Short mmCIF file of C-alpha atoms in Angstrom, two decimals:
data_model
loop_
_atom_site.label_atom_id
_atom_site.label_comp_id
_atom_site.label_asym_id
_atom_site.label_seq_id
_atom_site.Cartn_x
_atom_site.Cartn_y
_atom_site.Cartn_z
CA UNK A 1 143.80 -117.68 -88.82
CA UNK A 2 144.87 -117.14 -92.41
CA UNK A 3 147.69 -119.71 -92.33
CA UNK A 4 145.82 -122.51 -90.54
CA UNK A 5 144.93 -124.50 -93.66
CA UNK A 6 148.48 -124.34 -94.91
CA UNK A 7 149.86 -125.44 -91.57
CA UNK A 8 147.37 -128.32 -91.44
CA UNK A 9 148.46 -129.52 -94.89
CA UNK A 10 152.20 -129.28 -94.05
CA UNK A 11 151.80 -131.10 -90.74
CA UNK A 12 149.52 -133.72 -92.22
CA UNK A 13 152.11 -134.48 -94.85
CA UNK A 14 154.69 -134.73 -92.11
CA UNK A 15 152.47 -137.25 -90.34
CA UNK A 16 152.18 -139.36 -93.49
CA UNK A 17 155.94 -139.36 -93.96
CA UNK A 18 156.42 -140.42 -90.37
CA UNK A 19 153.92 -143.20 -90.71
CA UNK A 20 155.57 -144.45 -93.89
CA UNK A 21 158.88 -144.42 -92.03
CA UNK A 22 157.51 -146.99 -89.61
CA UNK A 23 156.12 -144.86 -86.80
CA UNK A 24 153.37 -146.96 -85.16
CA UNK A 25 151.66 -147.61 -81.82
CA UNK A 26 148.76 -146.09 -80.08
CA UNK A 27 147.93 -143.14 -77.81
CA UNK A 28 146.19 -145.59 -75.48
CA UNK A 29 149.30 -147.73 -75.14
CA UNK A 30 151.19 -145.27 -72.96
CA UNK A 31 154.06 -144.74 -75.43
CA UNK A 32 154.83 -141.49 -77.24
CA UNK A 33 152.98 -142.39 -80.40
CA UNK A 34 149.33 -141.22 -80.96
CA UNK A 35 147.04 -143.65 -82.60
CA UNK A 36 144.32 -141.76 -84.43
CA UNK A 37 144.19 -139.89 -87.69
CA UNK A 38 143.32 -136.10 -87.51
CA UNK A 39 139.68 -135.11 -87.43
CA UNK A 40 138.35 -132.45 -89.78
CA UNK A 41 138.93 -129.02 -88.20
CA UNK A 42 135.87 -127.40 -86.77
CA UNK A 43 137.15 -123.89 -87.43
CA UNK A 44 140.00 -121.72 -86.33
CA UNK A 45 140.18 -120.20 -82.87
CA UNK A 46 139.30 -116.56 -82.69
CA UNK A 47 142.16 -114.17 -82.06
CA UNK A 48 140.79 -113.27 -78.65
CA UNK A 49 139.29 -115.57 -76.04
CA UNK A 50 135.72 -114.76 -75.11
CA UNK A 51 134.94 -113.50 -78.68
CA UNK A 52 131.51 -113.54 -80.29
CA UNK A 53 129.96 -116.95 -81.01
CA UNK A 54 129.99 -118.22 -84.57
CA UNK A 55 127.04 -117.00 -86.62
CA UNK A 56 125.91 -120.56 -87.26
CA UNK A 57 126.30 -121.71 -83.65
CA UNK A 58 123.43 -123.46 -81.96
CA UNK A 59 124.20 -125.51 -78.83
CA UNK A 60 123.67 -129.21 -79.27
CA UNK A 61 121.90 -131.36 -76.75
CA UNK A 62 124.20 -132.54 -73.99
CA UNK A 63 124.41 -136.30 -73.25
CA UNK A 64 122.04 -137.70 -70.73
CA UNK A 65 123.49 -139.31 -67.62
CA UNK A 66 123.38 -143.08 -68.07
CA UNK A 67 121.54 -145.43 -65.73
CA UNK A 68 123.63 -145.68 -62.61
CA UNK A 69 121.69 -148.52 -60.96
CA UNK A 70 120.05 -146.30 -58.32
CA UNK A 71 123.31 -144.62 -57.24
CA UNK A 72 123.93 -140.89 -57.33
CA UNK A 73 126.59 -139.74 -59.75
CA UNK A 74 129.04 -139.13 -56.89
CA UNK A 75 128.40 -142.59 -55.46
CA UNK A 76 128.93 -144.12 -58.85
CA UNK A 77 132.25 -142.36 -59.39
CA UNK A 78 133.51 -143.17 -55.94
CA UNK A 79 132.59 -146.84 -56.50
CA UNK A 80 134.75 -147.11 -59.66
CA UNK A 81 137.65 -149.57 -59.32
CA UNK A 82 139.53 -147.59 -61.97
CA UNK A 83 140.67 -144.80 -59.59
CA UNK A 84 143.46 -143.22 -61.71
CA UNK A 85 141.13 -140.75 -63.56
CA UNK A 86 139.38 -139.69 -60.35
CA UNK A 87 142.01 -138.25 -57.99
CA UNK A 88 140.14 -136.00 -55.61
CA UNK A 89 136.68 -137.43 -56.28
CA UNK A 90 135.57 -138.60 -52.83
CA UNK A 91 132.19 -139.13 -51.04
CA UNK A 92 130.25 -136.08 -49.96
CA UNK A 93 129.99 -137.70 -46.52
CA UNK A 94 132.97 -139.23 -44.77
CA UNK A 95 133.01 -141.71 -41.85
CA UNK A 96 135.01 -140.94 -38.70
CA UNK A 97 138.62 -142.13 -38.49
CA UNK A 98 138.96 -141.50 -34.81
CA UNK A 99 139.41 -145.22 -34.10
CA UNK A 100 142.40 -145.47 -36.42
CA UNK A 101 145.55 -145.35 -34.30
CA UNK A 102 147.96 -142.53 -35.28
CA UNK A 103 150.34 -142.26 -32.32
CA UNK A 104 149.06 -138.79 -31.45
CA UNK A 105 148.53 -139.74 -27.79
CA UNK A 106 152.25 -140.28 -27.41
CA UNK A 107 153.23 -136.74 -28.59
CA UNK A 108 155.01 -134.75 -25.84
CA UNK A 109 153.34 -131.35 -25.95
CA UNK A 110 156.02 -129.96 -23.70
CA UNK A 111 158.89 -131.01 -25.97
CA UNK A 112 161.15 -128.01 -26.57
CA UNK A 113 163.05 -129.69 -29.40
CA UNK A 114 160.64 -130.89 -32.10
CA UNK A 115 162.17 -132.83 -34.96
CA UNK A 116 160.34 -133.23 -38.28
CA UNK A 117 161.46 -135.98 -40.71
CA UNK A 118 160.66 -135.18 -44.35
CA UNK A 119 160.87 -137.69 -47.16
CA UNK A 120 160.51 -136.31 -50.66
CA UNK A 121 159.66 -138.54 -53.64
CA UNK A 122 161.76 -136.20 -55.79
CA UNK A 123 163.35 -132.76 -55.92
CA UNK A 124 163.38 -132.81 -59.71
CA UNK A 125 161.09 -129.84 -60.34
CA UNK A 126 160.25 -126.44 -58.90
CA UNK A 127 157.07 -127.84 -57.39
CA UNK A 128 159.03 -130.31 -55.23
CA UNK A 129 161.76 -127.91 -54.22
CA UNK A 130 159.27 -125.15 -53.35
CA UNK A 131 157.20 -127.57 -51.26
CA UNK A 132 160.29 -128.66 -49.26
CA UNK A 133 161.63 -125.12 -49.00
CA UNK A 134 158.32 -123.81 -47.57
CA UNK A 135 158.18 -126.61 -45.04
CA UNK A 136 161.74 -125.99 -43.94
CA UNK A 137 161.09 -122.26 -43.55
CA UNK A 138 158.00 -123.02 -41.47
CA UNK A 139 160.11 -125.31 -39.26
CA UNK A 140 162.70 -122.58 -38.81
CA UNK A 141 159.93 -120.16 -37.83
CA UNK A 142 158.89 -122.39 -34.94
CA UNK A 143 162.37 -123.63 -34.00
CA UNK A 144 161.78 -127.19 -35.28
CA UNK A 145 164.67 -129.30 -36.59
CA UNK A 146 164.13 -130.44 -40.16
CA UNK A 147 165.65 -133.71 -41.50
CA UNK A 148 165.06 -134.38 -45.18
CA UNK A 149 165.74 -137.08 -47.74
CA UNK A 150 165.11 -137.36 -51.53
CA UNK A 151 164.18 -140.69 -53.09
CA UNK A 152 164.42 -139.57 -56.71
CA UNK A 153 161.20 -141.41 -57.51
CA UNK A 154 162.67 -144.79 -56.45
CA UNK A 155 160.55 -146.96 -54.12
CA UNK A 156 163.51 -149.07 -52.94
CA UNK A 157 165.46 -145.93 -52.08
CA UNK A 158 162.53 -144.45 -50.16
CA UNK A 159 161.99 -147.73 -48.28
CA UNK A 160 165.59 -147.66 -47.13
CA UNK A 161 165.27 -143.99 -46.14
CA UNK A 162 162.16 -144.83 -44.13
CA UNK A 163 163.87 -147.62 -42.26
CA UNK A 164 166.77 -145.29 -41.56
CA UNK A 165 164.72 -142.28 -40.39
CA UNK A 166 162.66 -144.39 -38.02
CA UNK A 167 165.92 -145.20 -36.13
CA UNK A 168 166.36 -141.45 -35.56
CA UNK A 169 164.93 -139.36 -32.76
CA UNK A 170 162.13 -137.71 -34.72
CA UNK A 171 158.71 -136.52 -33.47
CA UNK A 172 156.75 -136.28 -36.70
CA UNK A 173 157.17 -137.80 -40.14
CA UNK A 174 156.04 -136.41 -43.51
CA UNK A 175 156.20 -138.80 -46.51
CA UNK A 176 155.78 -137.75 -50.13
CA UNK A 177 155.16 -141.36 -51.02
CA UNK A 178 156.49 -142.89 -54.23
CA UNK A 179 153.91 -145.57 -53.70
CA UNK A 180 151.52 -144.79 -50.86
CA UNK A 181 150.09 -148.33 -50.64
CA UNK A 182 153.44 -150.16 -50.70
CA UNK A 183 154.69 -148.15 -47.72
CA UNK A 184 151.62 -148.70 -45.49
CA UNK A 185 153.46 -151.05 -43.11
CA UNK A 186 155.73 -148.17 -42.14
CA UNK A 187 152.84 -145.91 -41.23
CA UNK A 188 151.74 -148.55 -38.68
CA UNK A 189 155.26 -148.98 -37.40
CA UNK A 190 155.79 -145.24 -36.95
CA UNK A 191 152.42 -144.73 -35.21
CA UNK A 192 153.18 -147.52 -32.77
CA UNK A 193 156.49 -145.81 -32.01
CA UNK A 194 154.61 -142.55 -31.26
CA UNK A 195 155.57 -140.77 -34.50
CA UNK A 196 152.50 -139.34 -36.19
CA UNK A 197 152.70 -139.65 -40.00
CA UNK A 198 151.51 -137.28 -42.66
CA UNK A 199 151.53 -138.11 -46.38
CA UNK A 200 151.31 -136.07 -49.54
CA UNK A 201 150.27 -137.12 -53.08
CA UNK A 202 149.86 -137.71 -55.82
CA UNK A 203 147.90 -140.86 -54.79
CA UNK A 204 145.26 -140.96 -52.11
CA UNK A 205 145.44 -143.02 -48.90
CA UNK A 206 142.99 -145.59 -47.60
CA UNK A 207 140.89 -144.63 -44.58
CA UNK A 208 142.48 -147.52 -42.59
CA UNK A 209 146.08 -146.31 -42.92
CA UNK A 210 147.71 -145.28 -39.66
CA UNK A 211 148.30 -141.67 -40.80
CA UNK A 212 146.98 -138.37 -39.56
CA UNK A 213 146.05 -137.25 -43.10
CA UNK A 214 147.31 -137.10 -46.67
CA UNK A 215 147.59 -133.55 -48.12
CA UNK A 216 147.32 -133.63 -51.93
CA UNK A 217 145.98 -131.87 -54.89
CA UNK A 218 142.58 -133.00 -56.22
CA UNK A 219 143.89 -133.36 -59.81
CA UNK A 220 140.38 -133.98 -61.21
CA UNK A 221 139.30 -130.68 -59.71
CA UNK A 222 142.13 -128.70 -61.29
CA UNK A 223 141.14 -130.10 -64.72
CA UNK A 224 137.47 -129.41 -64.00
CA UNK A 225 138.15 -125.71 -63.30
CA UNK A 226 140.21 -125.41 -66.43
CA UNK A 227 137.49 -127.05 -68.46
CA UNK A 228 134.79 -124.70 -67.16
CA UNK A 229 136.85 -121.65 -67.96
CA UNK A 230 137.82 -122.83 -71.36
CA UNK A 231 134.24 -123.59 -72.34
CA UNK A 232 133.09 -120.14 -71.23
CA UNK A 233 136.02 -118.28 -72.82
CA UNK A 234 135.50 -120.06 -76.24
CA UNK A 235 131.70 -120.31 -76.06
CA UNK A 236 130.10 -120.58 -79.43
CA UNK A 237 133.33 -120.36 -81.51
CA UNK A 238 133.41 -124.04 -82.45
CA UNK A 239 130.00 -125.05 -83.67
CA UNK A 240 131.17 -128.55 -84.65
CA UNK A 241 132.95 -129.19 -81.40
CA UNK A 242 136.35 -128.13 -80.00
CA UNK A 243 139.26 -130.20 -81.36
CA UNK A 244 141.54 -131.11 -78.43
CA UNK A 245 144.93 -132.81 -78.15
CA UNK A 246 146.47 -133.68 -74.80
CA UNK A 247 150.03 -133.83 -73.53
CA UNK A 248 150.42 -135.97 -70.42
CA UNK A 249 153.26 -137.48 -68.40
CA UNK A 250 152.03 -141.05 -68.63
CA UNK A 251 149.02 -143.29 -68.67
CA UNK A 252 148.59 -144.99 -65.28
CA UNK A 253 149.59 -141.88 -63.33
CA UNK A 254 146.78 -140.44 -61.14
CA UNK A 255 147.67 -136.78 -61.96
CA UNK A 256 147.94 -137.39 -65.74
CA UNK A 257 144.64 -139.24 -66.07
CA UNK A 258 142.62 -137.21 -63.53
CA UNK A 259 143.50 -133.80 -65.00
CA UNK A 260 142.32 -134.67 -68.50
CA UNK A 261 139.32 -136.47 -67.20
CA UNK A 262 138.45 -133.44 -65.06
CA UNK A 263 138.93 -131.09 -68.03
CA UNK A 264 136.45 -133.08 -70.09
CA UNK A 265 133.95 -133.07 -67.21
CA UNK A 266 134.33 -129.38 -66.51
CA UNK A 267 133.90 -128.41 -70.14
CA UNK A 268 130.75 -130.44 -70.48
CA UNK A 269 129.32 -129.17 -67.18
CA UNK A 270 129.78 -125.54 -68.26
CA UNK A 271 128.52 -126.24 -71.80
CA UNK A 272 125.32 -127.63 -70.39
CA UNK A 273 124.92 -124.63 -68.10
CA UNK A 274 125.52 -122.11 -70.90
CA UNK A 275 123.20 -124.06 -73.29
CA UNK A 276 120.43 -123.66 -70.70
CA UNK A 277 120.16 -127.41 -69.91
CA UNK A 278 122.42 -127.73 -66.78
CA UNK A 279 123.22 -130.97 -65.08
CA UNK A 280 121.93 -131.31 -61.49
CA UNK A 281 125.51 -131.67 -60.17
CA UNK A 282 129.08 -131.56 -61.42
CA UNK A 283 129.23 -135.28 -60.76
CA UNK A 284 126.61 -135.91 -63.46
CA UNK A 285 128.96 -134.37 -66.03
CA UNK A 286 131.77 -136.25 -64.33
CA UNK A 287 130.23 -139.63 -65.18
CA UNK A 288 130.23 -138.77 -68.87
CA UNK A 289 133.66 -137.22 -68.60
CA UNK A 290 135.01 -140.35 -66.97
CA UNK A 291 133.60 -142.63 -69.71
CA UNK A 292 134.92 -140.32 -72.40
CA UNK A 293 138.38 -140.28 -70.87
CA UNK A 294 138.52 -144.01 -70.56
CA UNK A 295 137.61 -144.36 -74.23
CA UNK A 296 140.26 -141.79 -75.15
CA UNK A 297 142.88 -143.54 -72.96
CA UNK A 298 142.11 -147.07 -74.18
CA UNK A 299 141.14 -146.45 -77.85
CA UNK A 300 143.18 -143.35 -78.70
CA UNK A 301 140.34 -140.97 -79.41
CA UNK A 302 136.82 -140.09 -78.16
CA UNK A 303 134.20 -137.48 -78.68
CA UNK A 304 131.10 -135.89 -77.22
CA UNK A 305 129.22 -135.10 -80.44
CA UNK A 306 129.26 -131.46 -81.34
CA UNK A 307 130.95 -130.47 -78.07
CA UNK A 308 134.36 -132.03 -77.68
CA UNK A 309 136.47 -133.96 -80.16
CA UNK A 310 139.32 -135.56 -78.12
CA UNK A 311 141.68 -136.28 -81.00
CA UNK A 312 144.33 -138.12 -79.03
CA UNK A 313 147.24 -137.69 -76.65
CA UNK A 314 151.01 -138.06 -76.46
CA UNK A 315 152.90 -139.04 -73.32
CA UNK A 316 156.20 -137.52 -72.24
CA UNK A 317 157.09 -140.36 -69.83
CA UNK A 318 158.09 -137.80 -67.19
CA UNK A 319 157.75 -134.23 -65.97
CA UNK A 320 161.17 -133.11 -67.02
CA UNK A 321 160.80 -130.13 -69.48
CA UNK A 322 163.26 -131.79 -71.82
CA UNK A 323 160.87 -134.65 -72.38
CA UNK A 324 158.04 -132.32 -73.32
CA UNK A 325 159.62 -130.73 -76.45
CA UNK A 326 159.75 -133.86 -78.65
CA UNK A 327 156.36 -135.00 -77.37
CA UNK A 328 154.86 -131.60 -78.19
CA UNK A 329 156.32 -131.69 -81.69
CA UNK A 330 154.84 -135.15 -82.16
CA UNK A 331 151.45 -133.93 -80.97
CA UNK A 332 151.45 -131.01 -83.38
CA UNK A 333 152.38 -133.27 -86.27
CA UNK A 334 149.84 -135.94 -85.44
CA UNK A 335 146.88 -133.60 -84.93
CA UNK A 336 147.26 -130.50 -87.05
CA UNK A 337 143.53 -129.69 -86.71
CA UNK A 338 143.83 -129.09 -82.94
CA UNK A 339 142.14 -125.97 -81.61
CA UNK A 340 143.38 -126.58 -78.13
CA UNK A 341 146.26 -128.30 -76.38
CA UNK A 342 145.55 -129.59 -72.82
CA UNK A 343 148.89 -129.83 -70.99
CA UNK A 344 148.92 -131.78 -67.80
CA UNK A 345 151.43 -129.66 -65.95
CA UNK A 346 153.22 -126.36 -66.00
CA UNK A 347 156.48 -128.24 -66.10
CA UNK A 348 155.89 -128.58 -69.82
CA UNK A 349 155.34 -124.83 -70.17
CA UNK A 350 158.14 -123.29 -72.22
CA UNK A 351 158.62 -126.45 -74.35
CA UNK A 352 155.06 -126.37 -75.63
CA UNK A 353 155.11 -122.65 -76.49
CA UNK A 354 158.46 -122.99 -78.31
CA UNK A 355 157.30 -126.06 -80.31
CA UNK A 356 154.12 -124.27 -81.37
CA UNK A 357 156.08 -121.27 -82.57
CA UNK A 358 158.61 -123.45 -84.38
CA UNK A 359 155.73 -125.22 -86.14
CA UNK A 360 154.36 -121.86 -87.36
CA UNK A 361 151.56 -121.37 -84.82
CA UNK A 362 151.07 -118.23 -82.79
CA UNK A 363 149.89 -119.37 -79.31
CA UNK A 364 146.74 -117.63 -78.23
CA UNK A 365 145.76 -116.93 -81.80
CA UNK A 366 146.43 -119.91 -84.07
CA UNK A 367 146.04 -122.41 -81.29
CA UNK A 368 144.94 -122.29 -77.61
CA UNK A 369 146.98 -123.78 -74.78
CA UNK A 370 145.92 -124.52 -71.21
CA UNK A 371 147.72 -126.15 -68.29
CA UNK A 372 145.94 -128.26 -65.61
CA UNK A 373 148.59 -127.49 -62.96
CA UNK A 374 150.58 -126.21 -61.12
CA UNK A 375 150.32 -122.41 -60.95
CA UNK A 376 153.87 -121.98 -62.10
CA UNK A 377 155.31 -118.54 -62.60
CA UNK A 378 156.50 -118.74 -66.21
CA UNK A 379 153.06 -120.04 -67.26
CA UNK A 380 151.52 -117.08 -65.47
CA UNK A 381 153.79 -114.86 -67.59
CA UNK A 382 152.35 -116.45 -70.72
CA UNK A 383 148.86 -115.84 -69.41
CA UNK A 384 149.72 -112.15 -69.03
CA UNK A 385 150.90 -112.01 -72.66
CA UNK A 386 147.86 -113.92 -73.94
CA UNK A 387 149.85 -116.89 -75.19
CA UNK A 388 148.20 -119.23 -72.62
CA UNK A 389 144.51 -119.25 -71.94
CA UNK A 390 144.48 -120.47 -68.37
CA UNK A 391 146.27 -122.59 -65.77
CA UNK A 392 144.88 -124.69 -62.95
CA UNK A 393 146.47 -124.66 -59.50
CA UNK A 394 148.22 -127.39 -57.57
CA UNK A 395 150.30 -125.07 -55.38
CA UNK A 396 153.20 -126.56 -53.45
CA UNK A 397 152.74 -124.52 -50.32
CA UNK A 398 149.64 -126.26 -48.80
CA UNK A 399 151.58 -129.56 -49.14
CA UNK A 400 154.63 -127.97 -47.41
CA UNK A 401 154.32 -125.14 -44.95
CA UNK A 402 150.61 -125.87 -44.18
CA UNK A 403 151.63 -129.37 -42.97
CA UNK A 404 154.09 -127.77 -40.57
CA UNK A 405 151.35 -125.36 -39.47
CA UNK A 406 149.18 -128.42 -38.65
CA UNK A 407 152.07 -129.92 -36.63
CA UNK A 408 152.37 -126.63 -34.78
CA UNK A 409 148.64 -126.69 -34.03
CA UNK A 410 148.99 -130.21 -32.66
CA UNK A 411 151.89 -129.13 -30.42
CA UNK A 412 149.55 -126.41 -29.15
CA UNK A 413 146.80 -128.83 -28.25
CA UNK A 414 144.78 -129.26 -31.46
CA UNK A 415 143.01 -132.65 -31.62
CA UNK A 416 144.02 -134.04 -35.06
CA UNK A 417 142.73 -137.59 -34.43
CA UNK A 418 139.75 -137.33 -36.83
CA UNK A 419 140.99 -135.76 -40.02
CA UNK A 420 140.06 -137.27 -43.40
CA UNK A 421 142.46 -139.78 -44.84
CA UNK A 422 142.82 -137.35 -47.70
CA UNK A 423 142.74 -133.57 -47.39
CA UNK A 424 142.61 -131.92 -50.80
CA UNK A 425 144.30 -128.53 -51.29
CA UNK A 426 142.35 -125.50 -52.60
CA UNK A 427 141.77 -125.35 -56.38
CA UNK A 428 141.11 -122.40 -58.68
CA UNK A 429 141.91 -121.42 -62.27
CA UNK A 430 144.38 -118.62 -63.14
CA UNK A 431 143.24 -116.46 -66.05
CA UNK A 432 143.92 -113.03 -67.57
CA UNK A 433 141.28 -111.68 -65.13
CA UNK A 434 142.93 -112.74 -61.88
CA UNK A 435 146.59 -113.44 -62.66
CA UNK A 436 147.81 -110.12 -61.30
CA UNK A 437 145.93 -110.78 -58.07
CA UNK A 438 147.68 -114.03 -57.30
CA UNK A 439 151.07 -113.71 -59.01
CA UNK A 440 153.99 -111.34 -58.96
CA UNK A 441 156.35 -111.59 -61.95
CA UNK A 442 159.55 -113.29 -60.82
CA UNK A 443 157.87 -115.61 -58.30
CA UNK A 444 158.03 -119.30 -58.94
CA UNK A 445 154.35 -119.93 -58.23
CA UNK A 446 151.09 -118.13 -57.68
CA UNK A 447 149.68 -117.94 -54.16
CA UNK A 448 146.39 -119.13 -52.75
CA UNK A 449 143.32 -116.98 -53.26
CA UNK A 450 142.42 -117.27 -49.62
CA UNK A 451 143.85 -118.84 -46.39
CA UNK A 452 143.42 -122.64 -46.09
CA UNK A 453 143.29 -125.00 -43.16
CA UNK A 454 142.89 -128.79 -43.12
CA UNK A 455 139.32 -129.70 -42.16
CA UNK A 456 138.33 -132.24 -39.58
CA UNK A 457 135.89 -134.97 -40.77
CA UNK A 458 133.05 -133.14 -38.98
CA UNK A 459 133.93 -129.85 -40.71
CA UNK A 460 134.13 -131.60 -44.10
CA UNK A 461 130.73 -133.28 -43.75
CA UNK A 462 129.16 -129.96 -42.62
CA UNK A 463 130.64 -128.20 -45.64
CA UNK A 464 129.30 -130.87 -48.05
CA UNK A 465 125.91 -131.38 -46.48
CA UNK A 466 123.10 -131.22 -48.97
#
């Protein structure tokens, strides 16, 4: 890291110039302008992840879990009214939803012409197009008709599409909801018409909604897996704490907030384990991670002393790759002492790498980069070359073809009346050690490590017992 100090000086001067030119605002405000001054660099990353710990490294004591008023950490997290940072954090025991009407009793199991209505929130990225493509191919496999609409992230448009599709002769309805709560009246209407409804993320559904289930990524979990791997890979190399900057789509978005919150929680959980003072559960670290993220979000920076220095974040105000480049440049200018960039999604992939190179950094050596989602192919290519440390998964296929597989099971007699309101897709972290196992160069996304089926409530409770 011979050129790190020079880069820090140049970028710091750039920041001063920008501030004098009138660049203001705060990272916690949701705009593109970070709020905090850079923190002293704790030391340059090693040239190879998993290198030897620094000679002066001694793990610091991890924070104690605060008083939770008699609740377990999981109960405390579930009870939070601020749900945006906790997508995928649900109780370890779920109540039955068998008494919620879903229209399943009106399904004609002898119907030889099944029609599936599919409403996409957007088709503006590979994730959305792959999800829909996989669902359409699964319909073709079973001879189902597939009718699809794209709302382009507009609630009014999707509402009109819903009203239109419910006048058609459809048997099942899948909604990638632009606003899952605002559309709830249509779930009831469809169920009463005998049209079972399935939803997909990013936001979770309430137990009372008249839907079969919502299939979505547990965004907190993808960040958590990334955090654990990052801590282990860089263990001992940053004795004063790892300096982290984050690039997210926007504050107020469940994916954006949950992925960074999960990263903080996973990093702390693994740190405690490696330090020999483990937390009882991941949820214990999650409480501290939640509080740290809220401070970062609302005040512009936060830290867990000697472990993580969350310098700040920049928002892209969207997932379009074109929005990531200027935001990445801004992040690099604002926080030249970063050791690690946490990117919310693989949609930002190439832009981040290019901006780092243009600023004089060599990704994987001068600065580390991780992605909290989505298992995208070009990010996997960067993992293979060592330019990216890891990538969490939020694969499109469980939200696409696996929903059609569930519909096929229902048509063959499966009782889907008691599924959880929210069924979270499998999560793992892609690294240099497993990338060739799950990804073939040229593919748009990685594949699941193992087959996955949506659990019933009873199966979920059994899996989480104890």
